Coordinates of C-alpha atoms in Angstrom, one line a residue:
M76 CA 139.0 158.7 62.5
K77 CA 135.5 156.8 61.3
N78 CA 137.6 153.7 60.1
S79 CA 139.0 153.3 63.3
A80 CA 136.0 153.5 65.5
A81 CA 134.1 150.8 62.7
K82 CA 136.9 148.6 63.8
T83 CA 136.9 149.3 67.6
N84 CA 132.4 148.8 67.3
K85 CA 134.2 145.5 64.8
V86 CA 136.4 143.9 67.6
Y87 CA 133.7 144.7 70.1
N88 CA 130.7 142.9 69.0
W89 CA 133.2 139.6 67.9
V90 CA 134.5 140.1 71.4
L91 CA 131.0 140.2 73.0
L92 CA 130.1 137.6 70.6
F93 CA 132.6 135.1 71.9
I94 CA 131.9 135.7 75.7
I95 CA 128.0 135.0 74.8
V96 CA 129.0 131.8 73.5
G97 CA 131.7 131.0 75.7
V98 CA 129.0 131.4 78.4
V99 CA 126.4 129.3 76.4
I100 CA 129.0 126.4 76.2
F101 CA 129.8 127.0 79.9
L102 CA 126.4 126.6 81.5
N103 CA 125.4 123.2 79.3
I104 CA 128.7 121.6 80.2
I105 CA 128.0 122.6 84.3
G106 CA 123.9 121.8 83.2
T107 CA 125.5 118.1 82.8
F108 CA 126.9 117.3 85.6
I109 CA 124.1 119.2 87.9
Y110 CA 120.5 118.6 87.7
S111 CA 118.1 120.9 89.2
R112 CA 114.6 122.0 88.2
I113 CA 112.0 124.3 90.5
D114 CA 108.6 123.0 90.9
M115 CA 106.4 125.7 90.8
T116 CA 103.2 123.1 90.9
E117 CA 100.6 124.1 93.9
D118 CA 100.5 120.5 94.5
E119 CA 104.4 120.2 94.3
R120 CA 103.8 117.3 91.9
Y121 CA 107.0 117.8 90.4
S122 CA 109.1 117.4 93.9
L123 CA 109.7 114.1 96.1
S124 CA 108.4 113.9 99.6
S125 CA 109.5 114.1 102.3
G126 CA 109.7 110.3 102.8
T127 CA 111.1 109.7 100.0
I128 CA 113.8 111.8 100.7
E129 CA 114.4 110.4 103.7
F130 CA 114.8 106.7 102.5
L131 CA 116.6 107.5 99.9
D132 CA 119.2 109.2 102.0
K133 CA 119.2 106.5 104.7
M134 CA 119.9 103.5 101.8
T135 CA 123.2 102.9 103.1
P136 CA 125.2 99.4 103.5
S137 CA 124.1 99.4 106.9
D138 CA 120.4 99.3 106.7
A139 CA 120.2 96.7 103.8
A140 CA 121.7 93.1 103.3
E141 CA 125.1 93.3 101.8
P142 CA 125.3 90.7 98.7
S143 CA 128.2 89.7 97.9
N144 CA 129.8 89.2 94.0
A145 CA 132.0 86.4 92.4
A146 CA 135.1 87.9 93.9
G147 CA 133.6 88.3 97.3
D148 CA 133.2 91.8 97.8
K149 CA 130.7 93.5 98.8
V150 CA 128.1 94.9 96.9
N151 CA 124.9 97.3 97.5
R152 CA 123.9 99.0 94.4
L153 CA 120.5 98.6 93.1
Y154 CA 120.4 98.4 89.1
I155 CA 117.3 99.0 87.4
K156 CA 116.2 97.9 84.4
I157 CA 113.6 99.5 82.4
Y158 CA 112.6 97.9 79.2
L159 CA 110.8 101.0 77.7
E160 CA 112.9 102.3 74.7
G161 CA 112.7 102.5 71.1
N162 CA 109.9 103.9 68.5
L163 CA 107.1 104.6 70.9
P164 CA 103.9 106.7 70.7
A165 CA 104.0 110.4 72.0
E166 CA 102.3 109.2 75.5
I167 CA 104.7 106.3 75.9
K168 CA 107.6 108.5 75.3
R169 CA 106.5 111.3 77.9
F170 CA 106.0 108.4 80.2
R171 CA 109.5 106.8 79.5
N172 CA 111.1 110.8 80.3
A173 CA 109.2 111.0 83.1
I174 CA 110.6 107.6 85.0
E175 CA 114.4 109.2 83.7
D176 CA 113.2 112.1 85.4
K177 CA 112.3 110.6 88.8
L178 CA 115.6 108.2 88.9
V179 CA 117.9 111.5 88.0
E180 CA 116.2 112.7 91.1
F181 CA 116.9 109.4 93.1
R182 CA 120.3 109.3 92.3
E183 CA 120.7 113.0 93.2
I184 CA 120.2 111.7 96.6
A185 CA 121.1 107.9 97.0
G186 CA 124.3 108.8 94.1
D187 CA 125.8 105.7 93.0
R188 CA 124.4 103.3 94.9
I189 CA 121.4 103.6 91.8
E190 CA 121.8 103.0 88.6
Y191 CA 119.7 102.2 85.5
E192 CA 119.2 101.9 82.0
F193 CA 116.6 101.6 79.4
I194 CA 116.3 98.5 76.9
D195 CA 114.1 97.7 74.2
P196 CA 112.5 94.4 74.3
S197 CA 112.1 94.4 70.7
Q198 CA 116.0 93.9 69.9
G199 CA 118.0 91.1 69.1
T200 CA 117.0 87.7 67.2
E201 CA 113.3 86.6 67.4
A202 CA 114.5 83.5 69.8
D203 CA 116.5 86.3 72.5
Q204 CA 113.3 88.2 72.4
N205 CA 111.3 85.6 73.2
A206 CA 113.2 84.2 76.2
L207 CA 113.5 87.7 77.4
K208 CA 110.1 88.1 77.5
E209 CA 109.6 84.4 79.1
K210 CA 111.8 85.9 81.6
L211 CA 110.0 89.0 82.3
Y212 CA 106.8 87.4 82.4
N213 CA 108.0 85.2 85.3
K214 CA 104.7 82.7 84.7
G215 CA 102.4 85.8 85.7
K216 CA 104.6 87.0 89.1
G217 CA 107.0 89.4 86.9
I218 CA 106.0 92.5 84.5
M219 CA 102.8 92.3 82.4
P220 CA 102.4 92.7 79.0
L221 CA 100.2 95.6 77.7
E222 CA 99.0 96.2 73.9
I223 CA 98.5 99.3 72.6
V224 CA 96.1 100.7 69.8
Y225 CA 97.5 104.1 68.7
D226 CA 96.8 106.3 65.7
K227 CA 99.8 107.3 63.5
D228 CA 100.2 108.2 59.7
G229 CA 96.2 108.4 59.4
G230 CA 95.8 104.7 60.5
Q231 CA 95.8 102.3 63.9
N232 CA 99.2 100.6 64.9
Q233 CA 99.4 98.1 67.4
M234 CA 102.1 97.4 69.6
M235 CA 103.0 95.1 72.7
L236 CA 105.0 96.7 75.5
W237 CA 106.6 95.5 78.9
P238 CA 106.0 98.6 80.9
G239 CA 107.8 97.8 83.7
A240 CA 111.2 97.2 85.3
E241 CA 113.6 94.6 86.5
I242 CA 115.7 95.3 90.0
D243 CA 119.0 93.9 90.7
Y244 CA 120.6 93.6 93.4
G245 CA 124.1 92.0 93.9
G246 CA 123.8 91.2 90.7
I247 CA 121.0 88.8 91.1
T248 CA 117.2 89.8 90.0
K249 CA 115.6 90.6 93.4
G250 CA 112.1 91.8 92.0
Y251 CA 110.0 93.6 89.5
V252 CA 107.8 96.7 89.1
Q253 CA 104.6 97.1 87.1
L254 CA 104.6 100.8 85.4
L255 CA 101.6 100.6 83.8
P256 CA 98.5 99.0 84.8
G257 CA 97.0 95.6 83.5
S258 CA 93.2 94.7 83.5
P259 CA 91.3 93.6 86.4
Q260 CA 91.2 90.0 85.0
G261 CA 95.3 90.0 84.7
Q262 CA 95.1 89.2 81.0
P263 CA 97.5 91.7 79.0
A264 CA 95.6 94.9 79.0
R265 CA 94.8 96.9 75.9
L266 CA 95.3 100.8 76.1
T267 CA 93.6 102.7 73.3
T268 CA 94.2 106.1 72.3
E269 CA 91.2 107.1 74.0
F270 CA 91.9 106.0 77.5
S271 CA 95.9 106.4 77.2
E272 CA 96.2 109.9 78.1
T273 CA 94.4 109.5 81.2
T274 CA 96.8 106.0 82.0
V275 CA 99.8 107.3 81.6
Q276 CA 99.3 110.8 83.9
N277 CA 97.7 108.4 86.7
S278 CA 100.8 106.4 86.2
I279 CA 103.2 109.5 86.5
N280 CA 101.4 110.6 89.6
N281 CA 102.3 107.2 91.4
L282 CA 105.5 106.8 89.5
E283 CA 107.3 107.8 92.7
Y284 CA 105.3 105.4 95.4
M285 CA 105.5 102.3 92.7
L286 CA 109.8 102.9 92.4
V287 CA 110.3 103.3 96.1
S288 CA 107.9 100.8 97.5
A289 CA 109.8 98.5 95.4
L290 CA 113.4 99.8 96.3
R291 CA 111.9 99.2 99.6
R292 CA 111.3 95.5 99.3
V293 CA 114.2 95.0 97.3
I294 CA 116.5 96.0 100.7
L295 CA 114.5 95.0 103.5
K296 CA 116.7 93.3 105.7
T297 CA 114.4 92.0 108.7
K298 CA 110.7 92.1 108.4
P299 CA 108.6 93.0 111.5
R300 CA 106.2 90.4 112.8
V301 CA 102.0 90.6 112.0
A302 CA 100.2 88.0 113.1
F303 CA 96.8 86.8 112.0
I304 CA 94.7 85.9 115.0
H305 CA 92.4 82.6 114.8
G306 CA 90.3 80.5 116.8
H307 CA 86.9 82.7 117.3
G308 CA 85.7 82.4 113.4
E309 CA 88.0 84.4 111.7
L310 CA 88.4 85.0 107.9
S311 CA 90.2 81.7 107.0
F312 CA 93.8 81.8 105.1
P313 CA 92.2 81.4 101.6
E314 CA 89.8 84.1 102.4
T315 CA 92.7 86.7 103.3
Q316 CA 95.0 85.4 100.6
R317 CA 95.0 88.3 98.4
I318 CA 95.8 91.1 101.4
R319 CA 98.5 88.7 102.4
S320 CA 100.2 88.5 99.2
L321 CA 100.2 92.6 99.1
I322 CA 102.5 92.9 102.6
D323 CA 104.0 89.5 102.6
D324 CA 107.3 91.4 100.9
Y325 CA 107.3 93.5 104.1
Y326 CA 105.8 91.9 106.7
T327 CA 106.6 88.4 108.4
I328 CA 103.3 86.6 108.1
E329 CA 101.9 84.8 111.0
D330 CA 99.1 82.6 111.7
I331 CA 98.5 82.1 115.9
T332 CA 96.0 80.6 117.9
L333 CA 96.1 82.0 121.3
N334 CA 95.1 79.3 123.3
D335 CA 95.6 81.0 126.5
S336 CA 99.0 80.7 126.2
L337 CA 100.8 83.7 127.7
A338 CA 103.8 83.6 125.4
A339 CA 101.7 83.7 122.5
L340 CA 102.3 86.7 121.3
D341 CA 105.9 87.0 121.9
N342 CA 108.2 89.4 119.7
V343 CA 105.3 90.1 117.5
K344 CA 104.7 93.9 116.8
G345 CA 101.2 93.9 115.0
V346 CA 97.8 91.6 115.3
I347 CA 94.8 91.4 113.0
I348 CA 91.6 90.2 113.8
A349 CA 89.3 89.8 110.8
R350 CA 85.8 89.6 111.3
P351 CA 85.3 87.2 114.7
T352 CA 82.5 85.4 114.6
S353 CA 82.4 83.7 118.6
A354 CA 83.4 84.7 121.8
F355 CA 86.9 85.4 122.8
T356 CA 87.8 83.9 126.3
D357 CA 88.9 85.9 129.2
K358 CA 92.2 84.5 129.0
D359 CA 92.5 85.4 125.0
L360 CA 91.4 89.2 125.9
F361 CA 93.7 88.8 128.6
I362 CA 96.3 88.3 126.4
L363 CA 95.3 90.8 124.0
D364 CA 94.8 93.5 127.2
Q365 CA 99.1 92.7 127.7
F366 CA 99.9 93.1 124.4
V367 CA 98.2 96.4 123.7
M368 CA 99.4 97.2 127.5
K369 CA 103.2 96.5 125.7
G370 CA 103.3 98.9 123.2
G371 CA 101.4 96.5 120.9
R372 CA 99.6 97.6 117.3
L373 CA 95.7 95.9 117.4
M374 CA 93.7 96.0 114.3
C375 CA 90.2 95.0 114.5
F376 CA 87.8 94.6 111.6
I377 CA 84.5 93.4 113.3
D378 CA 80.8 92.3 112.0
K379 CA 78.5 93.2 115.3
L380 CA 75.6 92.0 112.9
T381 CA 75.4 89.2 110.9
F382 CA 72.4 87.7 108.9
P383 CA 71.9 84.9 106.1
L384 CA 72.8 86.3 102.7
D385 CA 70.9 83.5 101.2
T386 CA 67.6 84.4 103.0
L387 CA 67.7 88.2 102.0
N388 CA 68.1 87.2 98.1
M389 CA 65.1 84.6 98.3
K390 CA 62.7 85.9 100.1
G391 CA 63.8 89.8 99.8
A392 CA 64.1 90.4 103.6
V393 CA 65.5 89.2 106.9
H394 CA 66.6 89.9 110.4
T395 CA 69.9 90.6 111.6
V396 CA 71.8 89.2 115.0
R397 CA 74.1 90.5 117.1
T398 CA 77.3 88.6 117.3
N399 CA 78.7 88.1 121.0
I400 CA 82.3 88.3 120.8
G401 CA 83.2 89.9 123.7
L402 CA 86.2 91.8 121.9
D403 CA 84.1 95.1 121.6
R404 CA 83.8 95.5 125.6
M405 CA 87.5 95.4 125.4
L406 CA 87.5 98.1 122.4
F407 CA 85.3 100.1 124.5
D408 CA 87.9 100.6 127.5
Y409 CA 90.4 101.9 125.0
G410 CA 88.4 104.5 123.5
I411 CA 86.0 103.2 120.9
K412 CA 82.4 101.7 120.8
V413 CA 81.3 99.7 118.1
N414 CA 77.5 99.8 117.5
D415 CA 74.6 97.1 116.9
N416 CA 73.8 98.8 113.7
Y417 CA 74.2 99.4 110.1
A418 CA 75.7 103.1 108.5
M419 CA 73.3 103.7 105.1
D420 CA 75.0 106.2 102.7
V421 CA 73.4 107.3 98.8
R422 CA 77.2 107.0 98.2
C423 CA 76.8 103.3 97.5
G424 CA 77.3 100.5 95.3
P425 CA 74.9 98.3 93.4
I426 CA 72.8 95.6 94.3
A427 CA 71.6 92.8 91.5
V428 CA 68.0 92.1 92.5
P429 CA 66.4 89.3 90.5
F430 CA 62.7 89.4 89.1
A431 CA 62.7 93.3 89.8
K432 CA 61.5 96.3 87.4
E433 CA 65.2 97.5 87.9
S434 CA 68.0 94.9 87.9
L435 CA 70.3 96.9 90.0
L436 CA 69.4 99.0 92.7
P437 CA 71.6 101.6 95.0
W438 CA 71.9 99.5 97.8
F439 CA 72.9 101.8 100.8
F440 CA 74.2 98.9 102.9
Y441 CA 77.2 99.0 100.3
I442 CA 79.0 102.2 101.1
A443 CA 81.4 103.7 99.6
S444 CA 83.3 105.0 102.4
T445 CA 84.6 108.3 101.9
P446 CA 88.2 108.8 103.4
T447 CA 89.4 111.5 105.4
K448 CA 92.6 113.8 105.8
H449 CA 94.0 111.2 107.7
P450 CA 97.5 109.7 105.9
I451 CA 95.7 106.5 106.2
S452 CA 92.7 107.1 103.7
R453 CA 94.3 110.6 102.0
N454 CA 93.8 110.4 98.8
I455 CA 92.6 106.4 98.2
E456 CA 89.7 105.4 96.2
P457 CA 86.8 105.0 98.4
V458 CA 86.5 102.0 100.4
M459 CA 84.1 99.4 99.8
L460 CA 82.3 98.1 103.2
R461 CA 79.3 96.2 102.9
Y462 CA 76.8 96.3 105.7
A463 CA 79.3 98.3 108.0
S464 CA 78.5 99.5 111.8
Q465 CA 78.8 102.8 113.0
I466 CA 82.3 103.5 115.2
Q467 CA 81.9 106.3 118.3
L468 CA 85.3 107.5 119.2
I469 CA 85.9 108.5 122.7
P470 CA 88.3 111.0 123.5
N471 CA 90.6 110.9 126.3
E472 CA 92.7 114.0 126.9
G473 CA 96.3 113.0 128.2
N474 CA 95.9 109.7 127.9
W475 CA 95.3 108.7 124.0
M476 CA 94.0 110.6 120.9
V477 CA 90.9 109.4 118.6
S478 CA 90.7 109.8 114.8
P479 CA 88.5 109.2 112.8
V480 CA 89.5 107.3 109.8
L481 CA 86.7 106.6 106.9
T482 CA 83.3 107.7 107.2
T483 CA 80.1 108.0 105.2
S484 CA 79.1 110.9 103.0
T485 CA 76.9 113.7 104.2
N486 CA 73.6 112.1 102.7
S487 CA 73.9 109.2 105.3
T488 CA 72.3 107.8 108.7
V489 CA 72.1 104.7 110.7
T490 CA 69.5 102.1 111.2
G491 CA 68.2 101.3 114.4
L492 CA 69.9 97.9 116.5
A493 CA 69.4 95.1 115.0
P494 CA 67.8 96.4 111.9
L495 CA 65.1 94.2 109.5
L496 CA 67.1 94.5 105.6
S497 CA 64.6 94.7 103.1
L498 CA 65.0 94.8 99.6
G499 CA 62.3 97.0 98.9
M500 CA 64.0 99.9 100.9
P501 CA 65.7 101.6 98.1
M502 CA 62.1 101.6 96.1
N503 CA 60.8 104.4 99.1
Y504 CA 63.5 106.8 98.6
G505 CA 63.0 107.9 94.7
K506 CA 64.9 108.4 92.0
S507 CA 66.6 110.9 94.2
P508 CA 67.3 110.1 97.9
V509 CA 67.9 111.8 100.8
L510 CA 68.3 109.9 104.0
V511 CA 69.0 112.8 106.6
D512 CA 67.9 116.3 107.1
N513 CA 70.0 118.9 105.4
P514 CA 72.1 116.2 103.5
T515 CA 74.8 118.9 102.8
S516 CA 75.9 119.1 106.2
D517 CA 79.3 117.5 107.5
A518 CA 77.8 116.9 111.0
N519 CA 75.9 114.0 109.3
K520 CA 78.8 111.9 108.8
I521 CA 79.2 108.4 110.4
C522 CA 82.6 107.2 111.3
L523 CA 83.3 103.5 110.4
A524 CA 86.8 102.8 110.7
G525 CA 89.0 104.8 114.3
L526 CA 92.4 105.0 115.3
V527 CA 93.1 105.5 118.6
E528 CA 96.4 106.2 120.0
G529 CA 98.6 106.9 123.2
R530 CA 98.3 105.1 126.6
F531 CA 95.7 102.7 127.9
T532 CA 94.5 101.7 131.1
S533 CA 94.1 97.7 131.2
H534 CA 90.4 96.3 130.7
F535 CA 91.5 93.7 133.6
K536 CA 92.9 96.4 136.1
N537 CA 89.9 95.9 138.2
R538 CA 89.2 92.4 137.1
I539 CA 92.0 90.0 136.4
I540 CA 91.5 86.5 135.9
D541 CA 92.3 84.6 139.4
T542 CA 94.3 82.0 136.9
Y543 CA 96.9 85.0 136.0
A544 CA 96.5 87.1 139.0
K545 CA 98.0 83.8 141.1
N546 CA 100.4 83.3 137.8
P547 CA 104.1 84.8 138.1
D548 CA 104.7 84.3 134.4
A549 CA 101.3 86.7 133.7
K550 CA 103.3 90.5 134.8
F551 CA 100.1 92.1 134.8
A552 CA 100.7 95.5 133.6
E553 CA 97.6 97.9 134.8
K554 CA 99.0 100.8 132.5
S555 CA 100.6 101.1 129.1
S556 CA 104.6 100.7 129.4
N557 CA 104.7 101.6 125.9
E558 CA 102.6 103.7 123.7
G559 CA 100.4 101.5 121.5
K560 CA 97.9 101.9 118.3
V561 CA 94.3 100.4 118.3
F562 CA 92.6 100.6 114.7
V563 CA 89.2 99.3 114.1
V564 CA 86.6 99.0 111.4
G565 CA 83.0 98.5 112.0
N566 CA 83.1 95.9 109.4
G567 CA 85.2 92.7 108.7
N568 CA 84.1 91.4 105.3
F569 CA 86.0 94.0 103.1
L570 CA 89.5 92.1 103.4
K571 CA 87.5 88.7 102.0
N572 CA 88.9 87.8 98.8
Y573 CA 86.6 85.1 96.8
Y574 CA 89.1 81.9 95.9
D575 CA 89.2 78.7 94.4
S576 CA 90.8 75.4 94.7
M577 CA 92.1 72.7 92.9
P578 CA 93.8 69.5 93.6
N579 CA 97.7 69.2 93.7
K580 CA 99.6 66.1 92.5
Y581 CA 99.5 64.5 96.0
G582 CA 95.9 64.9 95.8
Q583 CA 95.6 67.9 98.3
M584 CA 93.7 70.8 97.7
Q585 CA 95.2 74.2 97.1
Y586 CA 93.1 77.4 97.3
R587 CA 94.0 80.3 94.9
P588 CA 92.3 83.9 94.8
I589 CA 90.0 83.7 91.9
G590 CA 91.3 86.0 88.9
F591 CA 89.1 88.6 89.3
N592 CA 89.9 91.6 92.3
N593 CA 86.4 92.3 94.5
L594 CA 88.5 94.1 96.5
R595 CA 89.5 96.5 93.8
Y596 CA 86.7 96.2 91.5
D597 CA 83.1 95.9 92.0
E598 CA 81.8 92.6 90.9
V599 CA 78.3 92.9 89.8
L600 CA 79.2 95.3 87.5
A601 CA 82.1 93.4 85.9
Q602 CA 79.4 90.6 85.6
M603 CA 77.0 92.5 83.6
R604 CA 80.0 93.9 81.5
M605 CA 79.8 97.5 82.7
Q606 CA 82.3 99.4 83.7
P607 CA 83.5 98.2 87.1
L608 CA 83.8 100.6 90.0
I609 CA 87.4 101.5 91.4
Y610 CA 88.0 100.8 95.2
G611 CA 90.5 101.4 97.5
N612 CA 90.4 98.7 99.7
Q613 CA 94.1 97.0 98.9
E614 CA 95.6 100.5 99.3
F615 CA 93.5 101.3 102.6
F616 CA 94.8 98.1 104.1
Q617 CA 98.3 98.3 103.2
N618 CA 98.3 101.6 104.7
T619 CA 96.6 100.8 107.9
L620 CA 99.4 98.1 108.1
D621 CA 102.2 100.9 107.6
Y622 CA 100.9 103.3 109.5
M623 CA 100.1 100.9 112.7
M624 CA 103.7 99.1 112.2
G625 CA 105.2 102.9 112.0
D626 CA 106.8 102.9 108.7
N627 CA 105.6 106.0 107.3
S628 CA 108.7 105.9 104.1
V629 CA 105.8 105.1 101.2
L630 CA 102.9 106.2 103.6
D631 CA 103.7 109.7 102.6
I632 CA 103.8 109.1 98.9
R633 CA 100.5 107.4 98.9
S634 CA 99.3 110.6 100.4
K635 CA 100.4 113.0 98.0
Q636 CA 97.5 115.3 96.8
I637 CA 98.3 115.6 92.9
D638 CA 95.2 117.1 91.5
I639 CA 94.1 116.4 87.9
H640 CA 92.7 119.2 85.6
P641 CA 90.9 117.6 83.3
I642 CA 90.2 119.2 79.6
D643 CA 87.3 121.0 79.6
K644 CA 86.2 118.8 75.9
E645 CA 83.1 121.1 75.5
K646 CA 85.4 124.2 75.6
V647 CA 88.0 122.9 73.4
K648 CA 84.9 121.9 70.8
T649 CA 83.5 125.3 71.5
N650 CA 86.5 127.4 71.2
G651 CA 89.5 125.2 69.5
N652 CA 89.5 126.6 65.9
F653 CA 90.3 130.2 67.8
Y654 CA 93.2 128.6 69.8
K655 CA 94.6 126.6 66.8
F656 CA 94.8 129.9 64.7
M657 CA 96.3 132.2 67.4
N658 CA 99.2 129.3 67.8
M659 CA 99.5 129.6 64.3
L660 CA 98.9 133.7 63.8
L661 CA 100.5 134.9 67.3
P662 CA 104.1 133.6 66.9
S663 CA 104.2 134.6 63.0
G664 CA 102.7 138.1 63.8
L665 CA 105.0 138.8 66.6
V666 CA 108.1 138.2 64.0
L667 CA 106.4 140.3 61.5
I668 CA 106.4 143.1 64.1
L669 CA 109.7 142.7 65.4
A670 CA 110.9 143.0 61.7
F671 CA 109.4 145.9 61.3
I672 CA 110.1 147.5 64.3
I673 CA 114.3 146.9 63.4
F674 CA 113.6 147.8 59.8
Y675 CA 112.0 151.1 61.0
L676 CA 114.4 151.8 63.7
R677 CA 117.6 150.5 61.1
K678 CA 116.3 153.4 58.6
R679 CA 115.6 155.9 60.9
R680 CA 119.2 155.9 62.2
F681 CA 120.9 155.3 58.7
A682 CA 118.7 158.1 57.3
R683 CA 120.4 160.5 59.5

């Protein structure tokens, strides 16, 4: 009887074992075909944004230009080659795996339209490696190499990486994407152990944006037209080359001089007016006004005051002068007023002052402006606005909606009209400057950039020019036929890049931005070989254009809030040994306790 029961139990145990093993194998087989994970983070850092999902879902042949292969067949697959493979340090390996996880998520939505491969650029002969690296570098227009220094086996090791991806579309290389950043000067960066963790983590957080932006650039079929207006002393082409390069892949950029031509802005969707210095004629204002009435997107970057900077540097003080451009009067009718003053903020950049006790002073007019919760500025670095005027937004319920986009901090104030600037001003406030009563109140924030969206009434409703009133081709509209957008920043210089020139083989001068990116880094600190402050001017301009032009596919990703919780180094230093012992002893202790319990139960059972 006992032998029969024992055999039954033995068969039961074997059957149960086979069932468990079979279920595990079955689940693993299913797992190879189905990719899924649950994002339990508060900021949803491991979930794709709605803009990405919508973009990938719409990646159909009808949305993209369809190249043909050698056989004439339509090819619409994107092939991504990522040059991160091989014997990599732990942090870089983690980054490589994060890229693969993101691409797997992309494929879950886009399907076979996206294919990818990880490649080790150090494979093959030396000649093959050099040819590949030269192709990837692409004369500085492709992937920038990254030299890393890391600790391993008790010593320091060096490795040259190519942390980027090459995107092929229809069998043709269409673009590159840099996945880990280079240095400010554009030379190969050096990533040490000290900075690797932060850099890699930030790059992982930006992966979704970088990849979607690159895919969007590759498959783009038609580009909306964006016009830079000229003829009123605006920033020149060499001065805006850097911001043009940021948007050139997504928009058709034109330089237009209005010249009183009614058809000057036909088929143009967006207009950029970058720091005009001379007055607009009534006819030019009429053209811009009617552009807005038709639902156009008007972006104005205005300096209401000017002064000679060299006089300030030489004499230490200078008077400011109002600019009479006329454009501000038209903007007032759209709900935006630009004041003839300067904002001052304790949250500011430094200014170099020669022959002073302190070579660097906090210059309240170099405002590191505070982003708001608006999608244009959310989650970007502070935008550097040097000598910015106050913006006042005038709401008009039922017609348009106003939104502040950039503000000062709570410890800020404004000057009087057309103020006198003095380099001695920071000295008057001491080491802990307070510019306003109750410096922690949000009521002290000053708007520096604002947006108005909706339907407008023409600036020329009751004062149309005779030339156009009697011209049937003018087709004057008193009110908006479509909803328009008007965006104004009380500063125009923040778009301006430094540049140099060199003659080409024909003796003509060619202009190019200098190697140092003054739109992203603080040049004063960089010149003094100090760690430069990082600004979000480039991202801010990109976000502005995307929002104004109605393309939110990447704007939604840029605005994604990912909170980084840095390790408390003091706490690690104080309690590090405790947690080390806990990690070693707790697992072993649990195993011993479990073994003792099992031994006790078995002994008690069989002792009976």
